[in-house]
PDB file of C-alpha atoms in Angstrom:
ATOM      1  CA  UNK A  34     100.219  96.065  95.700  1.00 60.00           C
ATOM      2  CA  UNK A  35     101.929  93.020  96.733  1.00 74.00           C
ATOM      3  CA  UNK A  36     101.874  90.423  94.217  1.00 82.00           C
ATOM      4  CA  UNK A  37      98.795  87.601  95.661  1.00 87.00           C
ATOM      5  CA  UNK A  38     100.178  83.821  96.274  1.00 87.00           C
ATOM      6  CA  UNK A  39      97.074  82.837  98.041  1.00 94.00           C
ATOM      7  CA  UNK A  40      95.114  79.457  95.466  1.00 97.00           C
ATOM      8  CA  UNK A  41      92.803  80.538  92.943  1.00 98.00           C
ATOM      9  CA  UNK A  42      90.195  78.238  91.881  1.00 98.00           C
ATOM     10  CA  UNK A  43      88.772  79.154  87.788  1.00 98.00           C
ATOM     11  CA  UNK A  44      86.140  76.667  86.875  1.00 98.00           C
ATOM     12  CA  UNK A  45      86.585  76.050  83.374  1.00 97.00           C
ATOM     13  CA  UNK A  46      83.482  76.437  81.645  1.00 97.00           C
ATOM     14  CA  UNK A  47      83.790  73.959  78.830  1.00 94.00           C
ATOM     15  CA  UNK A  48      82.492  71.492  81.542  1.00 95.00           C
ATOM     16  CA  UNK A  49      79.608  73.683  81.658  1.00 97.00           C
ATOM     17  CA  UNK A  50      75.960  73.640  80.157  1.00 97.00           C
ATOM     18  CA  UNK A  51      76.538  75.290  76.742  1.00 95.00           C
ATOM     19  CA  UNK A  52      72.784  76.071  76.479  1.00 96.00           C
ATOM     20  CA  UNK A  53      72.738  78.451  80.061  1.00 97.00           C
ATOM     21  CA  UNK A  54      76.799  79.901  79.902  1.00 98.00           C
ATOM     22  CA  UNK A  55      75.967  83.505  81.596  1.00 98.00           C
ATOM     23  CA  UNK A  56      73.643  81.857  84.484  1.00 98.00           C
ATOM     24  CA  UNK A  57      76.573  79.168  84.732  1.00 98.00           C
ATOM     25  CA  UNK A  58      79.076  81.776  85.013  1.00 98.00           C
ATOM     26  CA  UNK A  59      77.254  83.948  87.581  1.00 98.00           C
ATOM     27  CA  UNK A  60      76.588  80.379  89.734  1.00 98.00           C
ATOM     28  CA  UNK A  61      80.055  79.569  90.117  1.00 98.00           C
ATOM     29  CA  UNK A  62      81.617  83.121  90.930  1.00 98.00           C
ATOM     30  CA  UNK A  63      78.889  83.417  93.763  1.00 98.00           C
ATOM     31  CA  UNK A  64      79.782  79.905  94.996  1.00 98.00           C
ATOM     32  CA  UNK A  65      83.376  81.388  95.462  1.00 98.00           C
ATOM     33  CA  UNK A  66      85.131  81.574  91.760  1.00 98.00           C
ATOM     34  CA  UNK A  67      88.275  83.284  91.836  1.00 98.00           C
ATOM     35  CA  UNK A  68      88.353  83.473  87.821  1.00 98.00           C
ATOM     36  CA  UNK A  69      86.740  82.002  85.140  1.00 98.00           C
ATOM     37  CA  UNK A  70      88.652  79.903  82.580  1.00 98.00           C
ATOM     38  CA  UNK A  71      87.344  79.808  78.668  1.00 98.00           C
ATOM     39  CA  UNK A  72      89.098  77.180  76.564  1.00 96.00           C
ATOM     40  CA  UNK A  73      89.619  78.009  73.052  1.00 97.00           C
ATOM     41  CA  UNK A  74      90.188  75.366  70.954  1.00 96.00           C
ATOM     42  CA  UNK A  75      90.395  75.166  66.790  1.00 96.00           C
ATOM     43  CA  UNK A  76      89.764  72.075  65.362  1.00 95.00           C
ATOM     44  CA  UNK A  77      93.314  72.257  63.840  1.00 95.00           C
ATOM     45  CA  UNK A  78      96.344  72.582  66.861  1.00 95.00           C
ATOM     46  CA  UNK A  79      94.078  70.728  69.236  1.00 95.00           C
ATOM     47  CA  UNK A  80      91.428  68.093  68.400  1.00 90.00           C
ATOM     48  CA  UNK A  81      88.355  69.884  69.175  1.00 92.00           C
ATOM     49  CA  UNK A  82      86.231  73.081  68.533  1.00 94.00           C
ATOM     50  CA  UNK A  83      84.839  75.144  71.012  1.00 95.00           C
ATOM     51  CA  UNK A  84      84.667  79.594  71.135  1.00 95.00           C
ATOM     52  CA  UNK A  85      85.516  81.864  69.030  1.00 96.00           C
ATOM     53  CA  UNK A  86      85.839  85.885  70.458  1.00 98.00           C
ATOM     54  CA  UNK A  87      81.898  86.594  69.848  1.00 98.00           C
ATOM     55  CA  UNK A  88      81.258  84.030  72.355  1.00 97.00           C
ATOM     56  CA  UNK A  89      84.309  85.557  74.194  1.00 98.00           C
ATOM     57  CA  UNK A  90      82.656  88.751  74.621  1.00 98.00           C
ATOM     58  CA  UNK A  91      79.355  87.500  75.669  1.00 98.00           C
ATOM     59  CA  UNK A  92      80.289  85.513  78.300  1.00 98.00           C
ATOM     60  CA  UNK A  93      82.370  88.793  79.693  1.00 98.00           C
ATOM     61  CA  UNK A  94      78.876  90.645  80.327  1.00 97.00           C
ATOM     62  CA  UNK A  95      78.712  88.105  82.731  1.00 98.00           C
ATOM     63  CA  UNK A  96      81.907  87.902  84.226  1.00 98.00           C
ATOM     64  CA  UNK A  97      82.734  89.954  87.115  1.00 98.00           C
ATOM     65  CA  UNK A  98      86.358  88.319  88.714  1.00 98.00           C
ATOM     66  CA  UNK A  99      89.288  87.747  86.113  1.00 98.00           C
ATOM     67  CA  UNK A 100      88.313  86.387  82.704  1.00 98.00           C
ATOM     68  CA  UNK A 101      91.214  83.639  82.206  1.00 98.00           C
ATOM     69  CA  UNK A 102      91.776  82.732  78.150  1.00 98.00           C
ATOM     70  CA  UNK A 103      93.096  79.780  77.122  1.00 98.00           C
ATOM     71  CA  UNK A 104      93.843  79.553  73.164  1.00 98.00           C
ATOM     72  CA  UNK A 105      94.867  76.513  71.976  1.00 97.00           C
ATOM     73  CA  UNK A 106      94.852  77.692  68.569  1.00 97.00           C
ATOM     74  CA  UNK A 107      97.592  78.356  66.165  1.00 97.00           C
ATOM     75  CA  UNK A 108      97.949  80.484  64.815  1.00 97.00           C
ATOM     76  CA  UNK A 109      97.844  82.914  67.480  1.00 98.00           C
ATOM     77  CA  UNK A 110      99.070  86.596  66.933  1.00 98.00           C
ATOM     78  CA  UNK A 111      96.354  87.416  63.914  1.00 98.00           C
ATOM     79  CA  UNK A 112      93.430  86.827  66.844  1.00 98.00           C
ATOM     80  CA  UNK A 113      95.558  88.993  69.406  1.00 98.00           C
ATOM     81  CA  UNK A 114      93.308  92.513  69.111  1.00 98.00           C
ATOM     82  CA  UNK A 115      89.997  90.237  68.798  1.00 98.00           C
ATOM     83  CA  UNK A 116      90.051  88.759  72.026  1.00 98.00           C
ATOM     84  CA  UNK A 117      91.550  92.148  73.508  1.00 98.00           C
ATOM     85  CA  UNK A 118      88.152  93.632  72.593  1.00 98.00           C
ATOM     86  CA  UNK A 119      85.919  90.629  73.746  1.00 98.00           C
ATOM     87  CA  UNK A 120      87.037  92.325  77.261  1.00 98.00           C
ATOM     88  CA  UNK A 121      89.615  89.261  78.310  1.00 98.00           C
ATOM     89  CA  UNK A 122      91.923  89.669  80.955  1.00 98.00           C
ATOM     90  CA  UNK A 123      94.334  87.151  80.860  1.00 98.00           C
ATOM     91  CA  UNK A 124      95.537  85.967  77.373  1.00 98.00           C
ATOM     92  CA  UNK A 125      97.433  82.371  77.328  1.00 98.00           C
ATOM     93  CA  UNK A 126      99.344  81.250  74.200  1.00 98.00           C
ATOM     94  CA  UNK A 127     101.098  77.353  73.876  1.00 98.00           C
ATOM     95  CA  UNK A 128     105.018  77.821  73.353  1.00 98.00           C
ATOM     96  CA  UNK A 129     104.269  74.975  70.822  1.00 97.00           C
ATOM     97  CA  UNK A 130     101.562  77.245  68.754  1.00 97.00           C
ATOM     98  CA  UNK A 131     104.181  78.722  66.846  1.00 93.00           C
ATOM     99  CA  UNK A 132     108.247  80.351  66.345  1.00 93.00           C
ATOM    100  CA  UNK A 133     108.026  83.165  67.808  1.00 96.00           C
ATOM    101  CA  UNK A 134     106.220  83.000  71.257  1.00 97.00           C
ATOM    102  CA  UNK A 135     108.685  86.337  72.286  1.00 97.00           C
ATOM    103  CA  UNK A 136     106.481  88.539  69.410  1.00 98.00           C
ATOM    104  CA  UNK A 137     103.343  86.855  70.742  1.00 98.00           C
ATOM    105  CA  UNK A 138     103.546  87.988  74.370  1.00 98.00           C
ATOM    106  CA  UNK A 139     104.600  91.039  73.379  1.00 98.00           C
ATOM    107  CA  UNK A 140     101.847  91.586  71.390  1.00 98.00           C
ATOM    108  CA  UNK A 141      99.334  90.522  74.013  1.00 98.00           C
ATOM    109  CA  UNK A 142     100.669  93.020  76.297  1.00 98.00           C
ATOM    110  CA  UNK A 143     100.955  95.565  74.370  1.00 98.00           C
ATOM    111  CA  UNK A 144      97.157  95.279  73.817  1.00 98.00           C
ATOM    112  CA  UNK A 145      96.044  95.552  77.493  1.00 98.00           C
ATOM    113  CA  UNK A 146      95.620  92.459  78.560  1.00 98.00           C
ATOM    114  CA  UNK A 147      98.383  89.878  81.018  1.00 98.00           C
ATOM    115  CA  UNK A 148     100.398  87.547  79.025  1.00 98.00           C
ATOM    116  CA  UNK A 149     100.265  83.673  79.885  1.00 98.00           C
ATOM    117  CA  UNK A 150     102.221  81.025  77.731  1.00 98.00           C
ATOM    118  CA  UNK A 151     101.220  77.079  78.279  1.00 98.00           C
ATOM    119  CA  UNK A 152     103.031  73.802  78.328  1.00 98.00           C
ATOM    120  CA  UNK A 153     101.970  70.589  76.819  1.00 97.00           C
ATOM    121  CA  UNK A 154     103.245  67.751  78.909  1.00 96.00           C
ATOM    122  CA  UNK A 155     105.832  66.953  76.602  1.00 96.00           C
ATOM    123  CA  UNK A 156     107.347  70.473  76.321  1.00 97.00           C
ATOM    124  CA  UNK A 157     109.966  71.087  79.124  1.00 98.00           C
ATOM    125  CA  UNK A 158     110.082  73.739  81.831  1.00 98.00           C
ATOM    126  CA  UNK A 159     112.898  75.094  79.975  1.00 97.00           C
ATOM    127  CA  UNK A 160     111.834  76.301  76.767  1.00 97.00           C
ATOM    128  CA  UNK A 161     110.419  79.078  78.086  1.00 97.00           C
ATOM    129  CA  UNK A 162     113.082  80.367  80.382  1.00 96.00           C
ATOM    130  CA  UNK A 163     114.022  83.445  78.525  1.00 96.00           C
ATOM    131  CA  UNK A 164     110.564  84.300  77.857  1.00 97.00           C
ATOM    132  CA  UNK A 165     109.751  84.659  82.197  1.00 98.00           C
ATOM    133  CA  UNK A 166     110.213  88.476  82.116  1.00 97.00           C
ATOM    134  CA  UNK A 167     107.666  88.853  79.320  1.00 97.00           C
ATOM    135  CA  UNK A 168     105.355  86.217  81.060  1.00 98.00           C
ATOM    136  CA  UNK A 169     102.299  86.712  83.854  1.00 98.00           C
ATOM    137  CA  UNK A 170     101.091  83.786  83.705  1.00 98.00           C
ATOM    138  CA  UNK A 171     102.506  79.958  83.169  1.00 98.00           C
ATOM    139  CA  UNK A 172      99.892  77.079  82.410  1.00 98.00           C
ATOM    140  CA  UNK A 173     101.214  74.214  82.891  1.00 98.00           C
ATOM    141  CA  UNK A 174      99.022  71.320  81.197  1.00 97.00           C
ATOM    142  CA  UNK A 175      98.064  67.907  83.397  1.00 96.00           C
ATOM    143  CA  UNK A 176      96.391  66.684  80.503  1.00 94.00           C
ATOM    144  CA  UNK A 177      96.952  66.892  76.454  1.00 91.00           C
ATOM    145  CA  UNK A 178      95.254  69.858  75.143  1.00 84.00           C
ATOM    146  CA  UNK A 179      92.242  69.083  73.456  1.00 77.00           C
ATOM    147  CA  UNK A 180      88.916  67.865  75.755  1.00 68.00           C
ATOM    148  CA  UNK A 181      87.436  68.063  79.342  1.00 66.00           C
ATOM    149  CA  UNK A 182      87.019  65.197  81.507  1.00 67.00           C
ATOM    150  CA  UNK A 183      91.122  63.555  81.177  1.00 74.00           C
ATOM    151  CA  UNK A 184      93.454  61.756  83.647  1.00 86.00           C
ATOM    152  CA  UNK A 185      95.875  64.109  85.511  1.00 94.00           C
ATOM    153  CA  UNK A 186      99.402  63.724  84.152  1.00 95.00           C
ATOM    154  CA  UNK A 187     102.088  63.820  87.200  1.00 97.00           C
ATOM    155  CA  UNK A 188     103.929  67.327  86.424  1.00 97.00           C
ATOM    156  CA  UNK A 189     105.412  68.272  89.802  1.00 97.00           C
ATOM    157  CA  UNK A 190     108.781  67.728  88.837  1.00 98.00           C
ATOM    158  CA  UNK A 191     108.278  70.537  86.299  1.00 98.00           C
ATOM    159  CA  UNK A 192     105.864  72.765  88.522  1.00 98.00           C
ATOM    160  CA  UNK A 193     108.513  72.896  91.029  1.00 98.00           C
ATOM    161  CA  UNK A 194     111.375  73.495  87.824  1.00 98.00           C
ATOM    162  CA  UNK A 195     109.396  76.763  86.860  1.00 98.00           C
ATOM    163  CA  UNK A 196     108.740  77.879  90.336  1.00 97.00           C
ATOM    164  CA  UNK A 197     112.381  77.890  90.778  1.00 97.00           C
ATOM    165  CA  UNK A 198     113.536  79.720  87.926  1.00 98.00           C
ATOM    166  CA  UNK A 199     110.614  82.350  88.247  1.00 97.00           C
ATOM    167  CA  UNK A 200     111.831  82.853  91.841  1.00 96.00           C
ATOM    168  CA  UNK A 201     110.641  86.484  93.141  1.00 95.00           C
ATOM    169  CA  UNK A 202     109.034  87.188  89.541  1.00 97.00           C
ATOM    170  CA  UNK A 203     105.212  88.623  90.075  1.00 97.00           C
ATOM    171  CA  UNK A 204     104.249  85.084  87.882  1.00 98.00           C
ATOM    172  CA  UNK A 205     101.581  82.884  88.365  1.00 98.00           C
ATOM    173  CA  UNK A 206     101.622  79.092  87.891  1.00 98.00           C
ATOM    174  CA  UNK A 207      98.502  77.805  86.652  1.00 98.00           C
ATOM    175  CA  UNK A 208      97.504  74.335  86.775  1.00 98.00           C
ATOM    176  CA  UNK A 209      95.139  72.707  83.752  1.00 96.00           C
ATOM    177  CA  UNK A 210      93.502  69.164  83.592  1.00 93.00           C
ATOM    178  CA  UNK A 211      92.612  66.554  86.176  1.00 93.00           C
ATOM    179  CA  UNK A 212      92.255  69.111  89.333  1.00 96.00           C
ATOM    180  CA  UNK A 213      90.163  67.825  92.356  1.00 96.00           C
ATOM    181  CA  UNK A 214      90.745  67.083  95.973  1.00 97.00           C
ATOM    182  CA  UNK A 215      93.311  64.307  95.199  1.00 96.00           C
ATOM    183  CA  UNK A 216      95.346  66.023  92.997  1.00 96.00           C
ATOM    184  CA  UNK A 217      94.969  69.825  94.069  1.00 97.00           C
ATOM    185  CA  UNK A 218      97.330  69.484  96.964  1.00 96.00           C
ATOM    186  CA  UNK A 219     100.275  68.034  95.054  1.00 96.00           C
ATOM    187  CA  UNK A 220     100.758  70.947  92.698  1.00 97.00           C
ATOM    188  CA  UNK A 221     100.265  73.535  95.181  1.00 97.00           C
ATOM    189  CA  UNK A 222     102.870  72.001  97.006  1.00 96.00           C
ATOM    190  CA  UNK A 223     105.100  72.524  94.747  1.00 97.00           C
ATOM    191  CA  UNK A 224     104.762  75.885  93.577  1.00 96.00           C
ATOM    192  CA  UNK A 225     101.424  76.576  92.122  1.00 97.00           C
ATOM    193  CA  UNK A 226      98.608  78.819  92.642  1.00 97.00           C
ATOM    194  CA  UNK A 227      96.021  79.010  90.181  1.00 98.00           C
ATOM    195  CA  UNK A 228      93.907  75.612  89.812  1.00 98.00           C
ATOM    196  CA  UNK A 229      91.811  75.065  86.367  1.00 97.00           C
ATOM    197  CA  UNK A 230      88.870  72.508  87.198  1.00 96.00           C
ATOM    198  CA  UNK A 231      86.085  71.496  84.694  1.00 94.00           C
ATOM    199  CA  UNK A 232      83.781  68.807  85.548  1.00 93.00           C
ATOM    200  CA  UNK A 233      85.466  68.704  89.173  1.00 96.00           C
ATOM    201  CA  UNK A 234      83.805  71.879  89.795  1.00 98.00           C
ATOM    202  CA  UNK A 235      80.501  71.480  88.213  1.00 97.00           C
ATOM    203  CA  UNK A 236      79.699  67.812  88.966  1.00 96.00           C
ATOM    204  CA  UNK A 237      76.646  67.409  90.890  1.00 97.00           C
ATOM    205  CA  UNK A 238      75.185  70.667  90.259  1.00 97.00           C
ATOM    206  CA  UNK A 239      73.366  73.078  87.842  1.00 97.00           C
ATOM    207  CA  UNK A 240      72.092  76.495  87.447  1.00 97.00           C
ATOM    208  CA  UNK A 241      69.071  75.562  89.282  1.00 97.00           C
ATOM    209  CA  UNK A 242      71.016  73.577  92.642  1.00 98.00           C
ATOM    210  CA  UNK A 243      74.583  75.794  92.408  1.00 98.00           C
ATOM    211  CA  UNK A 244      75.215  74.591  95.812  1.00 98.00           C
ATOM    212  CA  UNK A 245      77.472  71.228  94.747  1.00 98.00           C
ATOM    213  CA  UNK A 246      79.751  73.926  92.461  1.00 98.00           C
ATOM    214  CA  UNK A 247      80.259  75.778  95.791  1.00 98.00           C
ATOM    215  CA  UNK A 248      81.025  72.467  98.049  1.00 98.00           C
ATOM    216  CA  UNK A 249      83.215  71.082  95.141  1.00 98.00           C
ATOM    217  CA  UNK A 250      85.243  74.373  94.575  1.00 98.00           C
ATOM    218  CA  UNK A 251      85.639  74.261  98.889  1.00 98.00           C
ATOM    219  CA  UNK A 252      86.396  70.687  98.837  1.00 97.00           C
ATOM    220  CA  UNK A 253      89.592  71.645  96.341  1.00 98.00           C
ATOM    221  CA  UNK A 254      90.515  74.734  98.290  1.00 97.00           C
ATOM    222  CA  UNK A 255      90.725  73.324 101.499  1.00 96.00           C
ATOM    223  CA  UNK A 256      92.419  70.123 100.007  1.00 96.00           C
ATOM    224  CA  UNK A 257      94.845  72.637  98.317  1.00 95.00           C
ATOM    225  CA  UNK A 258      95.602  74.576 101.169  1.00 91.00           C
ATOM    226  CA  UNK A 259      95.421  72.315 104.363  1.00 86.00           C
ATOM    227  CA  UNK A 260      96.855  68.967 102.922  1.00 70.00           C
ATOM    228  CA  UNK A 261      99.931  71.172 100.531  1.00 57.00           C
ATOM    229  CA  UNK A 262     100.881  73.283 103.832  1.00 57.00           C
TER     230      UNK A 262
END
């Protein structure tokens, strides 16, 4: 199967309501979800606390596209198997989280699930160059790690770095903090196709009136695709 290009929109549910997260996820996959991003945070490499992999594996009963991981945790590898068996699909480490982000994508691999590593804005395209052939997956942060709700930080410069040295690699770029209309075009434009969006997605709606979630993820589609072509 050819490897798929096309823009992916996962609503990250952090920006969700924490009381109603498997009606929340279910409302945004059948307003046209691609995936659904779950940011884990630790208190300790990022400045807030949020899921651990029980809450991992409950919201997978409800997931039925890609389940999209984020861990901004450190460290990493001793959680590996745990959120292998809370069902997730895609497993994304930070290059910062630790000394030996090779081991760590190895290890996620080697326990069934695709391997993504993330940038902070401050960390360089280039640091994980030798680390493409082990990688599915490149996050590339618009905000600093740590809370919902941020200004988009400018990283095209670097988007269109990485999408030049993963060149005909099956890799996805992946796009997280400050996504909406405005800003959705100018990363796809330069080389990315998987757009994280919190409180862009579910603004204006609930479990109750899902409608807004599926005229705001539309809204940065169509921006995406018609404005970056």
């Amino acid at each position: 199967m050819p490897f798929d290009r096309t823009v992916k929109i996962a609503p990250s549910i952090l920006s969700a309501d924490f009381a109603d997260f498997g009606r929340e996820i279910r409302a945004v996959e059948d307003q046209g979800a691609d995936w659904i991003h779950v940011d884990v945070m630790d208190g300790h490499f990022v400045p807030n606390l949020t899921f651990g992999p029980p809450a991992v594996k409950a919201f997978r009963k409800h997931v039925k596209t890609v389940m999209d991981v984020h861990l901004m945790i450190a460290p990493v590898d001793p959680y590996i198997e745990a959120y292998a068996e809370a069902g997730t699909d895609i497993l994304t480490a930070h290059v910062e989280a630790g000394a030996h982000t090779h081991r760590t994508l190895q290890a996620i691999r080697a326990a069934g699930m695709k391997a993504g590593v993330a940038l902070n804005p401050g960390t360089p395209a280039q640091a994980i160059e030798h680390l493409l052939d082990l990688t599915d997956l490149v996050c590339v942060m618009t905000v600093n790690p740590g809370f919902g709700g941020q200004k988009f930080i400018d990283m095209t410069s670097k988007v269109r770095t990485l999408r030049q040295m993963i060149g005909d690699r099956p890799v996805h770029i992946e796009i997280d903090g400050g996504v909406d209309p405005t800003t959705a075009p100018l990363v796809v434009e330069a080389g990315a196709d998987v757009l994280v969006a919190g409180s862009a997605v579910f603004r204006g709606g609930s479990v109750e009136n899902p409608a807004p979630y599926g005229e705001n993820i539309r809204a940065i589609r169509t921006a995406a695709t018609t404005l970056a072509a």
